[in-house]
Short mmCIF file of C-alpha atoms and ligand atoms in Angstrom, two decimals:
data_model
loop_
_atom_site.label_atom_id
_atom_site.label_comp_id
_atom_site.label_asym_id
_atom_site.label_seq_id
_atom_site.Cartn_x
_atom_site.Cartn_y
_atom_site.Cartn_z
CA MET A 588 -24.73 0.42 1.88
CA SER A 589 -26.19 0.59 -1.06
CA GLU A 590 -25.62 -2.34 -4.15
CA ILE A 591 -22.09 -1.27 -5.37
CA GLU A 592 -22.57 -0.58 -9.09
CA ILE A 593 -19.80 -2.18 -11.15
CA VAL A 594 -18.59 -1.17 -14.76
CA GLN A 595 -16.94 -3.91 -16.24
CA PRO A 596 -12.86 -3.53 -17.96
CA GLU A 597 -13.61 -4.38 -21.45
CA ASP A 598 -16.31 -0.94 -20.44
CA TRP A 599 -14.08 0.95 -19.39
CA GLY A 600 -13.04 2.85 -22.53
CA PHE A 601 -9.64 0.73 -23.24
CA ASN A 602 -10.21 -2.47 -25.47
CA LEU A 603 -9.78 -4.63 -22.81
CA LYS A 604 -10.66 -8.74 -22.69
CA LYS A 605 -10.52 -10.93 -20.16
CA PRO A 606 -8.66 -12.74 -18.56
CA LEU A 607 -6.90 -9.32 -18.07
CA MET A 608 -3.53 -9.45 -18.39
CA ILE A 609 -1.61 -7.07 -16.53
CA ALA A 610 2.40 -6.90 -16.81
CA GLY A 611 5.19 -4.15 -16.18
CA PRO A 612 7.93 -3.57 -13.10
CA CYS A 613 7.69 -3.53 -9.44
CA SER A 614 8.67 -0.58 -9.97
CA ALA A 615 9.65 1.80 -12.36
CA GLU A 616 13.48 2.88 -12.69
CA SER A 617 13.83 4.54 -15.73
CA PRO A 618 12.85 5.71 -19.25
CA GLU A 619 15.51 2.87 -20.64
CA GLN A 620 14.18 0.44 -18.10
CA ILE A 621 10.57 1.25 -18.82
CA ASP A 622 11.34 0.95 -22.95
CA LYS A 623 13.27 -1.94 -22.76
CA ILE A 624 10.10 -3.94 -20.62
CA SER A 625 7.86 -2.28 -23.05
CA LYS A 626 9.21 -3.14 -25.93
CA GLY A 627 10.07 -7.31 -24.91
CA LEU A 628 6.39 -7.18 -23.53
CA GLN A 629 5.06 -6.86 -27.23
CA GLY A 630 3.40 -8.82 -28.88
CA ALA A 631 2.31 -11.09 -25.26
CA GLY A 632 -1.06 -10.30 -25.55
CA VAL A 633 -0.68 -7.88 -22.34
CA ASP A 634 -3.59 -5.08 -21.60
CA ILE A 635 -1.97 -3.11 -19.06
CA PHE A 636 1.24 -2.33 -18.26
CA ARG A 637 1.70 -1.91 -13.91
CA ALA A 638 4.58 0.37 -12.85
CA GLY A 639 5.17 1.41 -9.18
CA ILE A 640 6.48 4.87 -8.77
CA TRP A 641 6.05 5.19 -5.10
CA LYS A 642 7.03 2.40 -3.39
CA PRO A 643 5.88 1.42 -0.27
CA ARG A 644 8.23 -0.88 1.63
CA THR A 645 8.30 -2.84 5.33
CA ARG A 646 11.35 -0.32 6.45
CA PRO A 647 13.28 2.40 4.49
CA GLY A 648 16.37 2.15 3.40
CA SER A 649 15.48 0.45 0.53
CA PHE A 650 14.52 1.96 -2.38
CA GLU A 651 11.40 4.11 -2.07
CA GLY A 652 10.05 4.54 -5.96
CA ILE A 653 11.91 6.97 -8.32
CA GLY A 654 9.08 9.39 -7.28
CA LYS A 655 6.99 11.78 -9.41
CA GLU A 656 9.62 12.20 -12.26
CA GLY A 657 8.73 8.34 -13.32
CA LEU A 658 5.02 8.88 -14.20
CA GLU A 659 6.62 10.39 -17.14
CA TRP A 660 8.29 7.64 -18.05
CA LEU A 661 5.19 5.27 -18.57
CA LYS A 662 4.23 6.96 -22.03
CA ILE A 663 7.09 5.29 -23.26
CA ALA A 664 5.38 2.08 -22.09
CA LYS A 665 2.06 3.22 -23.50
CA GLU A 666 3.69 4.10 -27.18
CA ASN A 667 5.44 0.66 -27.40
CA LEU A 668 2.50 -1.24 -26.50
CA ASN A 669 -1.17 0.80 -26.85
CA ILE A 670 -2.17 0.19 -23.81
CA PRO A 671 -3.48 1.88 -21.36
CA ILE A 672 -0.64 2.30 -18.08
CA SER A 673 -2.05 2.09 -14.41
CA VAL A 674 0.23 3.56 -11.01
CA GLU A 675 -0.63 2.66 -7.15
CA VAL A 676 -1.37 5.26 -5.26
CA ALA A 677 -1.45 5.85 -1.50
CA ASN A 678 -2.37 8.78 -0.88
CA ALA A 679 -4.22 11.94 -1.94
CA ARG A 680 -0.85 13.49 -3.43
CA HIS A 681 -0.23 10.74 -5.40
CA VAL A 682 -3.56 11.09 -7.43
CA GLU A 683 -3.24 13.95 -8.29
CA GLU A 684 -0.31 13.82 -9.37
CA ALA A 685 -1.01 10.69 -11.70
CA LEU A 686 -4.13 11.86 -12.67
CA GLU A 687 -1.99 15.95 -13.80
CA CYS A 688 -0.06 12.96 -15.37
CA GLY A 689 -2.57 11.50 -17.49
CA ILE A 690 -2.59 8.02 -16.15
CA ASP A 691 -4.58 6.01 -16.83
CA ILE A 692 -5.76 3.42 -14.26
CA LEU A 693 -5.01 3.50 -10.80
CA TRP A 694 -4.07 0.94 -8.43
CA ILE A 695 -4.98 0.88 -4.10
CA GLY A 696 -1.27 -1.17 -2.64
CA ALA A 697 -2.70 -3.63 -0.11
CA ARG A 698 -0.67 -1.55 2.67
CA THR A 699 -2.81 1.36 1.72
CA THR A 700 -6.15 -0.92 1.54
CA VAL A 701 -5.65 -2.07 5.38
CA ASN A 702 -6.06 2.03 6.69
CA PRO A 703 -9.58 3.73 5.51
CA PHE A 704 -8.61 7.02 6.36
CA SER A 705 -6.07 6.85 3.86
CA VAL A 706 -8.38 5.03 1.28
CA GLN A 707 -11.03 7.93 1.65
CA GLU A 708 -8.24 10.37 1.27
CA ILE A 709 -7.71 8.94 -2.06
CA CYS A 710 -11.88 8.34 -2.59
CA ASP A 711 -12.10 12.54 -1.60
CA VAL A 712 -10.10 13.42 -4.35
CA LEU A 713 -11.03 11.27 -6.71
CA LYS A 714 -14.97 12.86 -6.22
CA GLY A 715 -16.29 13.23 -9.93
CA VAL A 716 -13.11 11.30 -11.55
CA ASP A 717 -13.92 9.23 -13.95
CA ILE A 718 -10.86 6.68 -13.73
CA PRO A 719 -10.57 2.91 -13.30
CA VAL A 720 -9.23 2.21 -9.64
CA MET A 721 -8.25 -1.36 -8.86
CA VAL A 722 -8.34 -2.33 -5.25
CA LYS A 723 -5.10 -4.90 -3.52
CA ASN A 724 -6.50 -6.67 -0.97
CA PRO A 725 -5.36 -5.81 2.96
CA ILE A 726 -2.07 -7.37 3.65
CA ASN A 727 -4.36 -8.91 6.31
CA PRO A 728 -6.74 -11.53 5.60
CA ASP A 729 -9.90 -9.29 6.76
CA LEU A 730 -12.09 -9.54 3.61
CA GLN A 731 -14.55 -6.33 5.06
CA LEU A 732 -11.42 -4.25 4.37
CA TRP A 733 -11.11 -4.75 1.30
CA LEU A 734 -15.08 -4.58 0.83
CA GLY A 735 -14.89 -1.19 2.58
CA ALA A 736 -12.74 0.42 0.06
CA ILE A 737 -14.25 -0.70 -2.50
CA GLU A 738 -17.47 0.33 -0.90
CA ARG A 739 -15.22 4.04 -0.78
CA LEU A 740 -14.09 3.60 -4.13
CA SER A 741 -18.23 3.20 -4.76
CA ALA A 742 -19.65 6.24 -2.23
CA VAL A 743 -17.47 8.73 -4.54
CA GLY A 744 -19.19 8.10 -7.94
CA LEU A 745 -16.33 5.45 -9.25
CA LYS A 746 -18.19 2.50 -11.08
CA LYS A 747 -15.14 1.45 -13.48
CA ILE A 748 -13.79 -0.35 -9.75
CA ALA A 749 -11.80 -4.02 -10.19
CA ALA A 750 -9.75 -6.29 -7.27
CA ILE A 751 -6.03 -7.15 -6.57
CA HIS A 752 -5.74 -10.20 -5.06
CA ARG A 753 -2.12 -10.13 -4.22
CA GLY A 754 -1.83 -12.62 -0.97
CA PHE A 755 -2.13 -12.56 2.34
CA SER A 756 0.45 -12.09 5.12
CA ASN A 757 0.99 -15.15 7.53
CA ARG A 758 3.23 -15.47 10.31
CA TYR A 759 4.66 -18.68 9.35
CA ILE A 760 7.63 -19.29 6.91
CA THR A 761 6.23 -21.36 4.23
CA GLU A 762 6.26 -21.71 -0.16
CA PHE A 763 4.33 -18.23 -0.90
CA ARG A 764 5.64 -14.61 0.39
CA ASN A 765 1.75 -14.24 1.06
CA ALA A 766 -0.74 -16.52 1.40
CA PRO A 767 -2.99 -17.01 -1.39
CA GLU A 768 -6.29 -18.01 1.02
CA TRP A 769 -8.36 -18.66 -2.15
CA SER A 770 -11.05 -19.12 -0.66
CA LEU A 771 -11.05 -14.81 0.02
CA PRO A 772 -11.63 -13.72 -2.74
CA LEU A 773 -14.25 -15.90 -3.88
CA ARG A 774 -15.85 -14.69 -0.99
CA LEU A 775 -15.64 -11.41 -1.85
CA LYS A 776 -16.66 -12.74 -5.19
CA GLU A 777 -20.16 -13.16 -3.37
CA MET A 778 -20.04 -10.21 -1.67
CA VAL A 779 -19.59 -8.15 -4.68
CA PRO A 780 -20.99 -10.52 -7.33
CA ASP A 781 -19.83 -8.39 -10.45
CA ILE A 782 -16.06 -8.15 -9.26
CA SER A 783 -13.33 -8.56 -11.42
CA ILE A 784 -10.38 -9.67 -9.83
CA VAL A 785 -6.99 -10.16 -10.96
CA SER A 786 -4.61 -12.34 -9.25
CA ASP A 787 -0.98 -11.57 -8.16
CA PRO A 788 0.84 -14.37 -9.11
CA SER A 789 4.45 -12.81 -8.10
CA HIS A 790 3.60 -10.66 -4.68
CA ILE A 791 1.61 -14.30 -3.77
CA CYS A 792 4.90 -16.03 -4.81
CA GLY A 793 7.50 -13.65 -3.81
CA ASN A 794 9.97 -16.06 -6.02
CA ARG A 795 9.76 -17.21 -9.80
CA GLU A 796 9.17 -20.57 -9.28
CA CYS A 797 5.43 -20.75 -8.01
CA LEU A 798 4.60 -18.19 -10.60
CA ALA A 799 3.22 -20.65 -12.79
CA ASP A 800 1.91 -22.93 -10.28
CA VAL A 801 0.09 -20.00 -8.79
CA SER A 802 -1.20 -18.51 -11.63
CA GLN A 803 -2.93 -21.49 -13.13
CA LYS A 804 -4.45 -22.17 -10.64
CA ALA A 805 -6.22 -17.89 -10.32
CA LEU A 806 -7.47 -19.15 -13.70
CA ASN A 807 -8.83 -22.68 -12.43
CA PHE A 808 -11.00 -20.54 -9.53
CA GLY A 809 -12.01 -18.62 -12.02
CA LEU A 810 -10.19 -14.94 -11.13
CA ASP A 811 -10.18 -12.79 -13.83
CA GLY A 812 -6.74 -12.47 -14.90
CA LEU A 813 -3.13 -12.29 -14.08
CA MET A 814 -0.78 -8.71 -12.85
CA ILE A 815 2.52 -10.04 -13.35
CA GLU A 816 5.86 -8.40 -12.83
CA VAL A 817 8.38 -8.00 -15.61
CA HIS A 818 11.49 -6.90 -15.95
CA HIS A 819 14.40 -6.92 -18.57
CA ASP A 820 17.36 -7.70 -15.73
CA PRO A 821 15.16 -9.22 -12.75
CA ASP A 822 18.29 -9.89 -10.93
CA ASN A 823 19.14 -7.19 -10.90
CA ALA A 824 15.95 -4.75 -10.04
CA TRP A 825 15.62 -2.55 -7.73
CA SER A 826 13.32 -3.72 -6.05
CA ASP A 827 11.54 -7.52 -5.87
CA ALA A 828 14.46 -8.82 -7.48
CA GLN A 829 13.35 -12.16 -6.76
CA GLN A 830 9.73 -13.20 -7.68
CA GLN A 831 10.30 -11.00 -11.27
CA ILE A 832 11.05 -13.21 -14.84
CA THR A 833 11.37 -11.58 -18.04
CA PRO A 834 9.69 -10.71 -20.75
CA GLN A 835 10.82 -14.04 -22.43
CA THR A 836 10.07 -15.60 -19.93
CA TYR A 837 6.42 -13.80 -19.34
CA LYS A 838 5.18 -14.49 -22.43
CA GLU A 839 6.13 -18.22 -22.77
CA MET A 840 4.76 -18.39 -19.04
CA VAL A 841 1.48 -17.09 -20.62
CA ASP A 842 1.20 -19.11 -23.34
CA ARG A 843 1.18 -22.42 -21.97
CA LEU A 844 -2.34 -21.58 -18.80
CA ILE A 845 -4.94 -23.09 -19.94
CA ILE A 846 -8.03 -20.67 -20.37
CA ARG A 847 -10.95 -21.21 -18.54
CA LYS A 848 -13.67 -20.53 -19.26
CA SER A 849 -16.97 -19.53 -16.92
CA ILE A 850 -20.22 -21.31 -17.56
CA ASP A 851 -22.41 -18.11 -18.12
CA SER A 852 -19.81 -18.00 -21.34
CA VAL A 853 -20.99 -20.89 -22.91
CA PRO A 854 -25.28 -21.42 -22.26
CA GLU A 855 -25.27 -24.86 -24.05
CA LEU A 856 -22.45 -26.31 -21.43
CA ARG A 857 -25.31 -25.26 -18.63
CA SER A 858 -27.42 -28.42 -19.38
CA ASP A 859 -24.99 -30.93 -19.89
CA LEU A 860 -24.00 -29.87 -16.27
CA ALA A 861 -27.96 -29.70 -15.09
CA SER A 862 -28.87 -33.12 -14.21
CA LEU A 863 -25.89 -33.11 -12.47
CA ARG A 864 -26.13 -29.78 -10.35
CA GLU A 865 -29.74 -31.92 -9.60
CA LYS A 866 -28.19 -34.89 -8.00
CA VAL A 867 -25.79 -32.07 -6.03
CA ASP A 868 -29.17 -30.23 -5.23
CA GLN A 869 -30.99 -33.31 -4.26
CA MET A 870 -27.86 -35.04 -1.54
CA ASP A 871 -27.67 -31.18 -0.20
CA LYS A 872 -31.59 -31.45 0.97
CA GLN A 873 -30.98 -34.92 1.63
CA LEU A 874 -27.72 -33.93 3.50
CA VAL A 875 -30.02 -30.93 5.92
CA GLU A 876 -32.83 -33.26 6.84
CA ILE A 877 -30.28 -35.69 8.23
CA LEU A 878 -28.19 -32.83 10.49
CA ALA A 879 -31.81 -31.83 11.75
CA GLU A 880 -32.72 -35.17 11.99
CA ARG A 881 -29.18 -35.27 14.49
CA PHE A 882 -29.59 -32.71 16.12
CA THR A 883 -33.09 -34.17 17.33
CA TYR A 884 -30.71 -36.09 19.62
CA ILE A 885 -28.81 -34.02 20.83
CA SER A 886 -31.53 -32.05 22.40
CA GLU A 887 -32.66 -34.94 23.89
CA ILE A 888 -29.25 -36.14 24.80
CA GLY A 889 -29.13 -32.00 26.10
CA GLU A 890 -31.80 -31.80 28.02
CA TYR A 891 -30.59 -35.98 30.29
CA LYS A 892 -27.33 -33.79 30.80
CA ARG A 893 -29.53 -30.83 32.44
CA LEU A 894 -31.89 -33.76 34.34
CA ASN A 895 -28.65 -35.36 35.28
CA ASN A 896 -26.27 -32.11 35.86
CA LEU A 897 -23.77 -33.95 33.62
CA SER A 898 -21.31 -30.95 32.07
CA VAL A 899 -22.06 -30.50 28.27
CA PHE A 900 -18.95 -32.00 26.94
CA GLN A 901 -17.41 -34.96 27.24
CA LYS A 902 -14.18 -35.67 26.06
CA ASP A 903 -13.76 -39.00 25.88
CA ARG A 904 -16.62 -39.73 23.74
CA TRP A 905 -15.76 -36.57 21.70
CA LYS A 906 -12.71 -38.18 20.67
CA GLU A 907 -13.84 -41.75 19.72
CA VAL A 908 -16.90 -39.94 18.15
CA THR A 909 -14.37 -37.28 15.89
CA ASP A 910 -11.99 -39.86 15.30
CA SER A 911 -15.00 -43.35 14.15
CA ARG A 912 -15.97 -40.17 11.53
CA VAL A 913 -12.79 -38.94 10.53
CA ASN A 914 -12.21 -42.44 9.50
CA MET A 915 -15.46 -43.95 7.93
CA GLY A 916 -14.59 -40.85 5.80
CA VAL A 917 -11.17 -41.39 4.71
CA GLU A 918 -12.02 -45.00 4.24
CA LYS A 919 -14.83 -42.88 1.34
CA ASN A 920 -12.22 -41.19 -0.10
CA LEU A 921 -13.16 -38.22 1.49
CA SER A 922 -9.73 -35.62 2.55
CA GLU A 923 -9.27 -35.69 7.27
CA ASP A 924 -8.94 -32.25 6.65
CA PHE A 925 -12.57 -31.36 5.57
CA MET A 926 -13.98 -34.37 8.16
CA ARG A 927 -12.35 -33.08 10.71
CA ALA A 928 -14.09 -29.41 9.93
CA MET A 929 -17.15 -30.60 9.10
CA MET A 930 -17.27 -33.16 12.46
CA MET A 931 -16.44 -29.61 14.22
CA ALA A 932 -18.59 -27.51 12.99
CA ILE A 933 -20.90 -29.76 14.27
CA HIS A 934 -19.44 -30.48 17.83
CA GLU A 935 -19.76 -26.81 17.87
CA GLU A 936 -23.31 -26.54 17.44
CA SER A 937 -24.41 -29.64 19.16
CA ILE A 938 -22.60 -27.75 21.84
CA LYS A 939 -24.43 -24.48 21.92
CA GLN A 940 -27.61 -25.74 21.22
CA GLN A 941 -27.22 -28.11 25.00
CA GLU A 942 -24.94 -25.15 26.69
CA ASP A 943 -28.23 -22.60 25.45
CA MET A 944 -30.43 -25.03 27.57
CA LEU A 945 -28.59 -25.55 30.80
CA GLU A 946 -29.18 -22.30 30.90
CA LYS A 947 -32.26 -21.44 30.18
CA LYS A 948 -34.01 -24.21 32.64
C1 PEP B 887 3.35 -4.05 -5.75
O1 PEP B 887 2.50 -3.73 -6.62
O2 PEP B 887 4.89 -3.07 -6.59
C2 PEP B 887 3.34 -3.74 -4.53
C3 PEP B 887 3.92 -3.29 -4.03
O3 PEP B 887 2.57 -4.74 -4.17
P1 PEP B 887 1.45 -4.49 -2.69
O4 PEP B 887 0.66 -3.91 -2.33
O5 PEP B 887 0.21 -6.16 -3.20
O6 PEP B 887 2.23 -5.63 -1.78
MN1 MN B 888 6.81 -5.32 -6.44
#
């Protein structure tokens, strides 16, 4: 796959800024609802208005979206707020109808990103069309699917691409509807360095209580914006009632958020950090040297095990090693989870090396 060329939201032609703030109801319900919500959001600094027209529901029977007629209602929000309007598309027909109606920005939902056939179908109709598309992460924590959808859009010539982090489905009952798994959006940024990633705390939380905390966390991690579901009467919303907030609550929440800057935007701070970063570089060098030396002993032990017909894994020794190292780390204020994960990684590599030695000879 060739390099993915990304045009930043600031250059999508809409006067967008960072952090990119996207707000609006889960679903469009009526022209009056769109009017009330968008009027409520006036002066709140929203960059893009969102509303679902076609709603992918897990089971049939609940509200599945108002359909095509709702597209026209979004123009009311465009009028009230003078900002671009966006909808979710899940197939070629949705794209065609959205384009026909003059929708400014599209997004691909989590249930569509998981399906390369659907994503490709969307891309095929978008070939040659100059419209920004935002790609939600797939419902399962699979970075390749997320990246794959972005690559498919790029392959048909789209450059105005962004990603939306809406969390990942998990089978445990936790405080989140969808686990944030913060390392995944950060890894996507490593893979597609120019991509802007907007977090969607509404679908991560599934409730109003942790919305502000998760929004702040997203900004702390350096994500590029937020998508928040806003409804004038959240309790009576036709979908996702528990997680929507009123325009007023939205304004109060956004006012309290601390916007974190990227170091790239403040070059003078870079030199302040330079000496600390140099120390980290030196430490890392020492770490690698120490690890390499440790593995030379592992290899000597492997040779001894081979000569004496001993199995690679010696249970008691390993338990003793992990527990004592974890304790040493905890005494130095390192977290127990981190110490266990680090020791596990070292142990796995040691076992692998010794096992390779037994195989070869
Ligand atoms: C939505 O944005 O309302 C939606 C259906 O989200 P997701 O695709 O993240 O579930
Ligand atoms: Mn929703």
